[in-house]
Short mmCIF file of C-alpha atoms and ligand atoms in Angstrom, two decimals:
data_model
loop_
_atom_site.label_atom_id
_atom_site.label_comp_id
_atom_site.label_asym_id
_atom_site.label_seq_id
_atom_site.Cartn_x
_atom_site.Cartn_y
_atom_site.Cartn_z
CA MET A 1 93.07 107.39 74.21
CA ALA A 2 93.89 103.89 75.49
CA ALA A 3 90.83 102.16 76.92
CA ASP A 4 90.96 101.94 80.70
CA VAL A 5 91.36 98.17 81.04
CA PRO A 6 92.09 96.23 84.25
CA PRO A 7 95.83 96.54 84.97
CA THR A 8 98.25 93.67 84.36
CA LEU A 9 101.23 93.34 86.67
CA SER A 10 104.27 91.25 85.94
CA VAL A 11 105.45 89.70 89.23
CA GLN A 12 108.16 87.45 90.61
CA LEU A 13 106.21 84.68 92.30
CA LEU A 14 108.90 84.33 94.94
CA GLU A 15 107.90 87.79 96.14
CA GLU A 16 104.18 86.97 96.06
CA PRO A 17 103.72 84.12 98.56
CA ARG A 18 99.98 83.88 97.96
CA LEU A 19 100.37 83.44 94.22
CA LEU A 20 103.21 81.02 94.72
CA LYS A 21 101.13 78.92 97.06
CA LEU A 22 98.21 78.95 94.66
CA LYS A 23 100.50 77.90 91.83
CA LYS A 24 101.74 74.92 93.85
CA VAL A 25 98.21 73.73 94.59
CA PHE A 26 97.30 74.27 90.93
CA VAL A 27 100.23 72.14 89.78
CA SER A 28 99.36 69.31 92.13
CA LYS A 29 95.70 69.48 91.11
CA PHE A 30 95.93 69.88 87.34
CA HIS A 31 99.51 68.63 86.65
CA SER A 32 100.25 71.73 84.62
CA THR A 33 101.08 75.38 85.38
CA PRO A 34 98.79 78.41 85.48
CA LYS A 35 99.33 80.88 82.64
CA PHE A 36 98.00 83.88 84.55
CA TYR A 37 96.26 84.96 87.75
CA ALA A 38 93.36 87.35 88.30
CA ARG A 39 92.09 88.98 91.47
CA ALA A 40 88.78 90.70 92.19
CA PRO A 41 88.08 92.39 95.55
CA GLY A 42 85.03 92.32 97.80
CA ARG A 43 83.54 95.62 98.90
CA VAL A 44 81.93 97.38 101.79
CA ASN A 45 79.17 99.84 101.03
CA LEU A 46 79.52 102.92 103.23
CA ILE A 47 76.11 104.31 102.36
CA GLY A 48 73.38 103.88 99.73
CA GLU A 49 71.70 100.53 100.38
CA HIS A 50 69.20 98.96 98.00
CA ILE A 51 69.11 101.95 95.71
CA ASP A 52 71.47 100.95 92.87
CA TYR A 53 68.72 98.93 91.18
CA CYS A 54 66.46 101.97 91.49
CA GLY A 55 68.97 104.00 89.45
CA TYR A 56 70.61 105.89 92.33
CA ALA A 57 74.27 106.49 93.19
CA VAL A 58 75.95 104.49 95.95
CA LEU A 59 79.17 104.95 97.90
CA PRO A 60 81.23 101.79 98.41
CA MET A 61 84.93 101.03 98.69
CA ALA A 62 86.85 97.86 97.83
CA ILE A 63 88.29 95.84 100.70
CA GLN A 64 91.51 93.83 100.85
CA GLN A 65 89.72 90.47 100.90
CA ASP A 66 89.30 89.07 97.42
CA ILE A 67 88.84 86.21 94.99
CA LEU A 68 92.03 85.02 93.35
CA ILE A 69 92.02 82.65 90.38
CA ALA A 70 94.96 80.82 88.84
CA ALA A 71 94.05 79.92 85.28
CA GLU A 72 95.23 77.99 82.28
CA PRO A 73 93.42 78.12 78.94
CA LEU A 74 92.83 74.69 77.36
CA SER A 75 92.53 73.65 73.76
CA THR A 76 89.69 71.27 74.63
CA PRO A 77 86.25 72.81 75.35
CA VAL A 78 86.07 71.86 79.02
CA ILE A 79 86.04 73.93 82.18
CA HIS A 80 87.57 72.37 85.28
CA LEU A 81 87.01 74.34 88.45
CA ALA A 82 88.61 73.68 91.82
CA ASN A 83 88.61 75.67 95.04
CA THR A 84 91.26 75.78 97.76
CA ASN A 85 88.42 75.63 100.29
CA PRO A 86 87.38 71.97 100.60
CA LEU A 87 83.81 73.06 101.33
CA TYR A 88 83.50 74.04 97.69
CA LEU A 89 83.56 70.91 95.58
CA ASP A 90 85.31 70.50 92.22
CA PHE A 91 83.18 71.05 89.17
CA SER A 92 83.64 70.34 85.46
CA THR A 93 81.48 71.17 82.49
CA ASN A 94 81.51 71.45 78.73
CA ALA A 95 82.41 75.04 77.77
CA ASN A 96 79.93 74.90 74.88
CA ASN A 97 77.02 73.99 77.08
CA ILE A 98 76.86 76.19 80.16
CA GLU A 99 73.91 75.62 82.47
CA ILE A 100 73.37 77.85 85.48
CA ASN A 101 71.28 76.28 88.17
CA GLN A 102 69.13 78.98 89.81
CA ALA A 103 67.41 76.51 92.10
CA LYS A 104 70.74 75.57 93.70
CA PRO A 105 73.08 78.56 93.76
CA LEU A 106 76.28 76.57 94.40
CA TRP A 107 79.64 78.36 94.16
CA HIS A 108 80.54 77.26 90.64
CA ASN A 109 77.33 78.81 89.27
CA TYR A 110 78.76 82.27 90.00
CA PHE A 111 81.85 81.39 88.01
CA LEU A 112 79.62 80.26 85.17
CA CYS A 113 77.75 83.60 85.26
CA GLY A 114 81.00 85.47 84.56
CA PHE A 115 81.98 82.93 81.92
CA LYS A 116 78.63 83.17 80.16
CA GLY A 117 78.68 86.97 80.29
CA ILE A 118 81.88 87.07 78.23
CA GLU A 119 80.74 84.24 75.98
CA ASP A 120 77.50 86.07 75.15
CA HIS A 121 79.09 89.50 74.79
CA PHE A 122 81.63 88.35 72.21
CA ASP A 123 79.31 85.77 70.75
CA LEU A 124 82.09 83.22 71.15
CA GLY A 125 81.13 80.24 69.02
CA SER A 126 83.60 77.95 70.75
CA PRO A 127 84.91 79.53 73.94
CA SER A 128 88.28 78.39 75.24
CA GLY A 129 88.26 75.66 77.89
CA MET A 130 90.09 76.34 81.16
CA ASN A 131 91.61 74.88 84.27
CA CYS A 132 90.91 77.26 87.14
CA LEU A 133 91.83 77.14 90.79
CA VAL A 134 89.88 79.60 92.94
CA GLU A 135 90.83 80.97 96.35
CA GLY A 136 88.55 83.30 98.27
CA THR A 137 89.23 85.35 101.39
CA ILE A 138 85.89 87.22 101.50
CA PRO A 139 83.59 85.62 104.08
CA ALA A 140 80.69 84.10 102.10
CA SER A 141 77.07 85.25 102.55
CA SER A 142 78.21 88.18 104.68
CA GLY A 143 77.24 91.18 102.56
CA LEU A 144 80.82 91.84 101.42
CA SER A 145 80.11 90.78 97.86
CA SER A 146 81.95 87.49 97.65
CA SER A 147 79.61 86.27 94.91
CA SER A 148 80.04 89.33 92.70
CA ALA A 149 83.81 89.18 93.17
CA LEU A 150 83.69 85.60 91.90
CA VAL A 151 81.53 86.59 88.93
CA CYS A 152 83.89 89.47 88.09
CA CYS A 153 87.02 87.39 88.52
CA ALA A 154 85.56 84.63 86.33
CA GLY A 155 84.61 87.24 83.72
CA LEU A 156 88.15 88.61 83.72
CA VAL A 157 89.71 85.15 83.47
CA THR A 158 87.40 84.18 80.59
CA LEU A 159 88.18 87.43 78.80
CA LEU A 160 91.91 86.74 78.96
CA ALA A 161 91.64 83.05 78.13
CA ASN A 162 89.84 84.01 74.93
CA GLY A 163 92.36 86.71 74.01
CA LYS A 164 89.91 89.60 74.35
CA THR A 165 90.05 92.96 76.11
CA LEU A 166 87.36 95.26 77.46
CA PRO A 167 87.41 98.56 79.37
CA LYS A 168 86.70 98.31 83.10
CA VAL A 169 83.37 100.13 82.78
CA GLU A 170 82.13 97.67 80.17
CA LEU A 171 83.36 94.72 82.19
CA ALA A 172 81.51 96.03 85.23
CA GLU A 173 78.26 96.45 83.28
CA LEU A 174 78.63 93.07 81.64
CA CYS A 175 79.28 91.29 84.94
CA ALA A 176 76.34 93.06 86.62
CA LYS A 177 74.11 91.80 83.84
CA SER A 178 75.53 88.30 83.81
CA GLU A 179 75.20 87.83 87.59
CA ARG A 180 71.45 87.99 86.98
CA TYR A 181 71.71 84.54 85.37
CA ILE A 182 71.69 83.28 88.95
CA GLY A 183 68.20 84.70 89.37
CA THR A 184 68.76 87.79 91.55
CA GLU A 185 67.90 91.11 89.97
CA GLY A 186 70.88 92.94 91.47
CA GLY A 187 71.94 96.50 90.72
CA GLY A 188 75.45 97.22 89.51
CA MET A 189 77.18 98.43 92.67
CA ASP A 190 79.26 95.38 93.49
CA GLN A 191 80.63 94.71 90.02
CA SER A 192 81.29 98.43 89.46
CA ILE A 193 83.39 98.94 92.56
CA CYS A 194 85.12 95.62 91.91
CA PHE A 195 86.53 96.94 88.62
CA LEU A 196 86.60 100.68 89.27
CA ALA A 197 88.03 100.79 92.81
CA GLU A 198 91.32 102.57 93.47
CA GLU A 199 93.50 102.10 96.47
CA GLY A 200 93.08 104.76 99.14
CA THR A 201 89.69 106.08 98.06
CA ALA A 202 86.01 105.30 98.32
CA LYS A 203 83.94 105.95 95.19
CA LEU A 204 80.64 107.50 94.35
CA ILE A 205 79.24 105.11 91.76
CA GLU A 206 76.62 106.58 89.44
CA PHE A 207 74.67 104.65 86.83
CA SER A 208 73.41 105.28 83.29
CA PRO A 209 76.06 106.11 82.32
CA LEU A 210 78.23 104.22 84.78
CA ARG A 211 80.96 106.31 86.34
CA ALA A 212 82.97 106.36 89.54
CA THR A 213 84.14 109.52 91.28
CA TYR A 214 86.83 109.82 93.93
CA VAL A 215 85.49 110.41 97.48
CA ARG A 216 88.01 111.57 100.06
CA LEU A 217 87.09 110.02 103.39
CA PRO A 218 87.78 112.10 106.49
CA ARG A 219 91.06 111.69 108.30
CA GLY A 220 91.17 110.38 111.84
CA VAL A 221 88.54 107.66 111.46
CA ALA A 222 88.65 103.94 110.75
CA PHE A 223 85.96 101.95 108.97
CA VAL A 224 85.35 98.72 110.84
CA ILE A 225 83.50 95.70 109.50
CA ALA A 226 81.76 93.44 111.99
CA ASN A 227 80.10 90.24 110.85
CA SER A 228 76.84 89.35 112.59
CA CYS A 229 77.59 85.74 111.61
CA VAL A 230 74.02 85.39 110.36
CA GLU A 231 74.47 84.08 106.85
CA MET A 232 72.38 85.43 104.03
CA ASN A 233 72.65 84.12 100.50
CA LYS A 234 70.48 86.46 98.47
CA ALA A 235 70.05 83.98 95.63
CA ALA A 236 68.72 81.31 97.99
CA THR A 237 65.77 83.37 99.29
CA SER A 238 63.28 85.72 97.64
CA HIS A 239 63.84 88.65 100.08
CA TYR A 240 66.08 90.56 97.72
CA ASN A 241 64.00 90.17 94.58
CA THR A 242 60.84 91.00 96.54
CA ARG A 243 62.33 94.41 97.35
CA VAL A 244 63.35 94.94 93.72
CA MET A 245 59.78 94.14 92.66
CA GLU A 246 58.24 96.39 95.33
CA CYS A 247 60.37 99.28 94.05
CA ARG A 248 59.42 98.51 90.48
CA LEU A 249 55.71 98.44 91.32
CA ALA A 250 56.01 101.62 93.39
CA SER A 251 57.66 103.39 90.45
CA LYS A 252 54.79 102.34 88.19
CA LEU A 253 52.12 103.55 90.60
CA LEU A 254 53.87 106.88 91.10
CA ALA A 255 54.30 107.27 87.33
CA LYS A 256 50.67 106.47 86.62
CA SER A 257 49.42 108.90 89.25
CA ARG A 258 51.34 111.74 87.56
CA GLY A 259 50.42 110.90 83.97
CA VAL A 260 53.83 109.40 83.13
CA ASP A 261 53.91 106.26 80.91
CA TRP A 262 53.93 103.60 83.64
CA LYS A 263 54.74 100.75 81.29
CA ALA A 264 57.98 102.44 80.29
CA THR A 265 58.83 103.17 83.94
CA ALA A 266 60.95 100.55 85.69
CA LYS A 267 62.88 102.43 88.38
CA LEU A 268 62.08 104.98 91.04
CA GLN A 269 64.72 107.22 89.48
CA ASP A 270 62.81 107.13 86.15
CA VAL A 271 59.86 108.80 87.89
CA GLN A 272 62.04 111.52 89.36
CA ALA A 273 63.66 112.16 85.97
CA ALA A 274 60.27 112.32 84.21
CA LEU A 275 58.80 114.70 86.79
CA LYS A 276 62.00 116.78 87.08
CA LEU A 277 61.64 116.99 90.85
CA SER A 278 64.17 116.96 93.69
CA LEU A 279 64.50 113.93 95.97
CA GLU A 280 62.78 115.91 98.69
CA GLU A 281 59.89 116.67 96.36
CA MET A 282 59.72 112.98 95.44
CA LEU A 283 59.28 112.19 99.14
CA ALA A 284 56.29 114.53 99.16
CA VAL A 285 54.87 112.78 96.08
CA VAL A 286 55.22 109.43 97.89
CA GLU A 287 53.27 110.84 100.87
CA GLU A 288 50.55 112.09 98.56
CA VAL A 289 50.21 109.11 96.23
CA LEU A 290 51.01 105.96 98.23
CA HIS A 291 49.49 104.69 101.47
CA PRO A 292 51.39 103.03 104.33
CA GLU A 293 49.07 100.02 104.42
CA PRO A 294 50.47 97.16 102.38
CA TYR A 295 49.11 96.80 98.86
CA SER A 296 47.55 93.65 97.47
CA ILE A 297 48.27 92.69 93.88
CA GLU A 298 44.57 93.33 93.12
CA GLU A 299 44.81 96.92 94.30
CA ILE A 300 48.00 97.50 92.32
CA GLY A 301 46.32 96.04 89.25
CA GLU A 302 43.29 98.26 89.74
CA ARG A 303 45.38 101.40 90.10
CA LEU A 304 47.34 100.58 86.95
CA GLY A 305 44.33 99.37 85.00
CA THR A 306 45.72 95.89 84.49
CA SER A 307 45.13 92.42 85.90
CA PRO A 308 47.05 90.68 88.68
CA ARG A 309 47.78 87.93 86.18
CA GLU A 310 49.48 90.39 83.85
CA LEU A 311 51.49 91.80 86.73
CA TYR A 312 52.76 88.40 87.79
CA ALA A 313 53.53 87.45 84.21
CA GLN A 314 55.08 90.71 83.01
CA ILE A 315 56.62 92.39 86.01
CA LEU A 316 57.32 90.01 88.88
CA SER A 317 60.36 87.74 88.81
CA GLN A 318 60.17 83.97 88.90
CA ASN A 319 60.92 83.69 92.61
CA THR A 320 58.39 86.36 93.67
CA GLN A 321 55.33 84.75 92.10
CA ASP A 322 53.91 83.85 95.50
CA VAL A 323 54.34 87.28 97.10
CA THR A 324 50.91 88.72 97.87
CA ILE A 325 51.67 91.81 99.96
CA PHE A 326 53.69 94.80 98.78
CA LYS A 327 54.84 97.66 101.02
CA LEU A 328 55.24 100.27 98.32
CA TYR A 329 55.09 103.40 100.49
CA GLN A 330 57.82 102.25 102.89
CA ARG A 331 60.15 101.03 100.14
CA ALA A 332 59.83 104.20 98.05
CA LYS A 333 60.39 106.37 101.12
CA HIS A 334 63.57 104.49 101.94
CA VAL A 335 64.90 104.75 98.41
CA TYR A 336 64.36 108.48 97.91
CA SER A 337 65.67 109.37 101.38
CA GLU A 338 68.68 107.04 101.09
CA ALA A 339 69.53 108.49 97.67
CA ALA A 340 69.57 111.95 99.28
CA ARG A 341 71.79 110.70 102.14
CA VAL A 342 74.37 109.42 99.64
CA LEU A 343 74.62 112.82 97.96
CA GLU A 344 74.84 114.52 101.35
CA PHE A 345 77.59 112.10 102.45
CA LYS A 346 79.60 112.87 99.32
CA LYS A 347 79.10 116.62 99.81
CA ILE A 348 80.32 116.50 103.39
CA CYS A 349 83.39 114.49 102.35
CA THR A 350 84.16 117.10 99.69
CA GLU A 351 83.53 120.19 101.79
CA ALA A 352 85.04 118.72 104.97
CA PRO A 353 83.37 121.01 107.56
CA ALA A 354 84.73 120.92 111.12
CA ASP A 355 81.98 118.56 112.26
CA ALA A 356 82.25 116.28 109.20
CA ILE A 357 82.72 113.10 111.22
CA GLN A 358 79.63 113.69 113.35
CA LEU A 359 77.57 114.54 110.28
CA LEU A 360 78.70 111.47 108.34
CA GLY A 361 78.08 109.24 111.34
CA GLY A 362 74.59 110.70 111.67
CA LEU A 363 73.84 109.83 108.03
CA MET A 364 75.08 106.27 108.52
CA ASN A 365 72.87 105.85 111.58
CA GLN A 366 69.85 107.24 109.74
CA SER A 367 70.56 104.86 106.89
CA HIS A 368 70.49 101.91 109.29
CA VAL A 369 67.18 103.02 110.79
CA SER A 370 65.68 103.37 107.34
CA CYS A 371 66.94 99.90 106.30
CA ARG A 372 65.57 98.47 109.53
CA ASP A 373 62.17 100.16 109.69
CA LEU A 374 61.21 101.11 106.15
CA TYR A 375 63.07 98.63 103.99
CA GLU A 376 62.94 95.81 106.55
CA CYS A 377 66.22 94.31 105.36
CA SER A 378 67.84 94.08 108.80
CA CYS A 379 67.56 91.36 111.44
CA PRO A 380 67.76 91.31 115.28
CA GLU A 381 71.46 90.34 115.29
CA LEU A 382 72.42 93.18 112.93
CA ASN A 383 70.45 95.66 115.03
CA GLN A 384 72.08 94.41 118.20
CA LEU A 385 75.53 94.57 116.66
CA ALA A 386 74.97 98.12 115.36
CA ASP A 387 73.84 99.16 118.86
CA ILE A 388 76.89 97.56 120.44
CA CYS A 389 79.18 99.31 117.95
CA ARG A 390 77.62 102.70 118.74
CA GLN A 391 77.74 102.01 122.46
CA PHE A 392 81.49 101.42 122.24
CA GLY A 393 82.37 104.54 120.32
CA ALA A 394 81.29 104.23 116.69
CA VAL A 395 80.06 107.59 115.40
CA GLY A 396 77.97 105.78 112.80
CA SER A 397 77.02 102.12 112.32
CA ARG A 398 74.87 100.54 109.68
CA LEU A 399 74.19 97.27 107.95
CA THR A 400 76.08 96.96 104.69
CA GLY A 401 75.21 94.98 101.55
CA ALA A 402 71.89 93.28 101.00
CA GLY A 403 71.17 92.76 104.73
CA TRP A 404 68.99 90.15 106.49
CA GLY A 405 72.30 89.03 107.97
CA GLY A 406 75.91 89.71 107.06
CA CYS A 407 77.92 92.70 108.24
CA ILE A 408 77.76 96.06 109.96
CA VAL A 409 80.10 98.86 108.90
CA SER A 410 81.06 101.40 111.58
CA MET A 411 82.95 104.66 111.47
CA VAL A 412 85.18 104.83 114.54
CA PRO A 413 87.53 107.63 115.63
CA ALA A 414 91.06 106.27 115.07
CA ASP A 415 92.15 106.95 118.64
CA LYS A 416 89.30 104.79 119.98
CA LEU A 417 89.86 101.93 117.56
CA GLU A 418 91.75 99.52 119.75
CA ARG A 419 89.36 99.80 122.68
CA PHE A 420 86.42 99.62 120.29
CA LEU A 421 87.61 96.32 118.80
CA ALA A 422 88.27 94.81 122.23
CA ASN A 423 84.88 95.89 123.57
CA VAL A 424 82.86 94.74 120.58
CA LYS A 425 84.67 91.42 120.67
CA GLU A 426 83.70 91.01 124.28
CA ALA A 427 80.11 92.21 123.92
CA TYR A 428 79.01 90.51 120.70
CA TYR A 429 81.29 87.60 120.00
CA LYS A 430 81.99 86.20 123.44
CA HIS A 431 78.59 86.54 125.10
CA GLY A 432 74.93 86.26 124.37
CA ASP A 433 73.08 83.66 122.41
CA GLN A 434 75.47 83.71 119.49
CA ARG A 435 78.45 82.28 121.40
CA LEU A 436 80.43 82.84 118.28
CA ALA A 437 83.94 81.70 117.81
CA LEU A 438 85.75 84.93 117.10
CA GLU A 439 87.81 84.51 114.03
CA GLU A 440 89.93 87.37 112.91
CA ASN A 441 87.89 87.94 109.79
CA ASN A 442 84.67 88.65 111.67
CA LEU A 443 85.81 92.00 113.08
CA PHE A 444 88.41 94.14 111.38
CA ALA A 445 89.26 97.67 110.32
CA THR A 446 89.59 98.14 106.58
CA ASN A 447 91.12 100.62 104.16
CA PRO A 448 89.94 101.38 100.63
CA GLY A 449 91.61 98.78 98.39
CA GLY A 450 92.35 98.58 94.67
CA GLY A 451 90.21 97.05 91.91
CA ALA A 452 90.38 93.88 89.85
CA MET A 453 93.70 93.09 88.18
CA VAL A 454 95.77 90.47 86.43
CA PHE A 455 99.17 89.02 87.36
CA LEU A 456 101.63 87.40 85.02
CA GLU A 457 104.65 85.47 86.23
CA ALA A 458 107.76 87.45 85.28
C1 GLA B 501 73.58 93.39 96.89
C2 GLA B 501 73.44 93.69 95.40
C3 GLA B 501 73.74 95.15 95.10
C4 GLA B 501 72.94 96.07 96.02
C5 GLA B 501 73.06 95.63 97.49
C6 GLA B 501 72.17 96.43 98.40
O1 GLA B 501 74.91 93.52 97.25
O2 GLA B 501 74.30 92.87 94.64
O3 GLA B 501 73.50 95.42 93.75
O4 GLA B 501 71.62 96.15 95.62
O5 GLA B 501 72.77 94.27 97.65
O6 GLA B 501 72.55 97.75 98.43
#
C-alpha cells in the first residue's frame, strides 16, 4: 500500500494568483525562481482543550487561513528566510548549525523547529540549504495555530528540499516533537490536524497511535471564529507549560495513591489506562484523592516520597522552575471531564439525534466554563466575547486553542448567521474598552479545510 504522503498538485500559476504573486516577490527578493510551494493550514479546535498532552482525543478542523512557502533548494549550506509581512524580518543561518532561541521566540525560530525536526529524523549530515519566502494568513498569537502551521510547512519544505518522503502521520508526530525545541511542551493536536485534515470534515484526533477519524458536523449551522484581539504567544509566557506540569504532577499523585508506578506515569490518561476505569470513575478518583486547595511543591514531594529539588530537576520544565503553587484537583477535573465531552460530541455527531445542535452547543458551553473556572486559561475579554456570541444567537461558544487570549469559536444556526455577525461586530468590536478596528479576519465563518500539501508549477 502506498504511504499516505501529503498530496502534490501540479498547477498553472496563472490560475493560482496567490502562488503567482508569491513567485514574483520571491524572484525580486532572491533573483531566482522557486522550485516548489508548500501550504499548511491553521486550525480551530471545536472541543477538547488542553487534553492532547494528557493523552486524550481532540476534535479540531483545519481552516482556510494558512502558511504558504515558496522554496528553492540551494547547493550551499545556508538558509535564507524572508516573509511577505514586513513585521517579520529576514533571517539567514548556516544549515549545519541551527540554533533555536527559546528566550526570544521570533518567527524564524518556528521555521527552524521544522527544519531541525527533519534534519534529526533523517540524521542529515549536510542538509540542503534553501531560499524560502513565507506568507501567512493566520492571525498570529490568536489560538488558530499559526506557529504550528509554520513548523509543519517548514518541515514539509525541508523534507522536499532534501529529496525525502514521509507519511502524513509520521510528519505530524515529527513536527509535534520538533515544535518543542521552542520550549513549549505542546500536545500533538495542531500538527496532526495540519497534515491529516480533509476538506469538508472535522476530525477526531486520537493519540498513541495517532489517527484521525471523520466527524460529520451537523447541517444547518456555521462555525464562527471571533478574535478577542488579546494576543497570547504561548512560548513567551509560562502559562501553558505550567498547566502541562500541573497535569503531569496530578497524574503522578493519582498513580501513587492507587499503587501505580508514579515514576513511569506522565499523563492523566496513563492513570486511567492503568486503573482500567471510565472517565466518570476517574472524576470520582480525583474527588477522593486530590484536594481543591492548591498544592505546594513540598506537599507534592511528601506525597510522592521525593524532594522538591528532585521534582524541579526531573519533572518541571525550564520555564516553570519558579512556580510554587499547583492546582492539581482543578486541572485533573477539567481534563477528565473535557475528555468525556469530546467523546460525547463525536457520538452526537455520529448519531445525529433531533436535538443534536442544542446538545453540541451545550457541550461547547460547558467546555468554556471548565476552561474558565477549572483550567483558568481564559481571560475577561474571551469571557465577554463568548457571552456576546451566545447573546446574539450562538448555540455554543467557547475559547479555542491555548487560551489566555486569542479566539472564540461559536456554533451558530445558519439562518441567524448574518444577523449574528452584524451584532457581534457592533457589540464587541465597535464599543467598549477594546475599541478595536474591525478587520475582516477578526470575525468570520469557517468551513473545514484541507490539510498540508505541495504545489509544483506545471
Ligand atoms: C496549543 C497546543 C496544543 C493544545 C492546545 C490546547 O494549541 O499547541 O497542543 O494543547 O494549545 O488545547
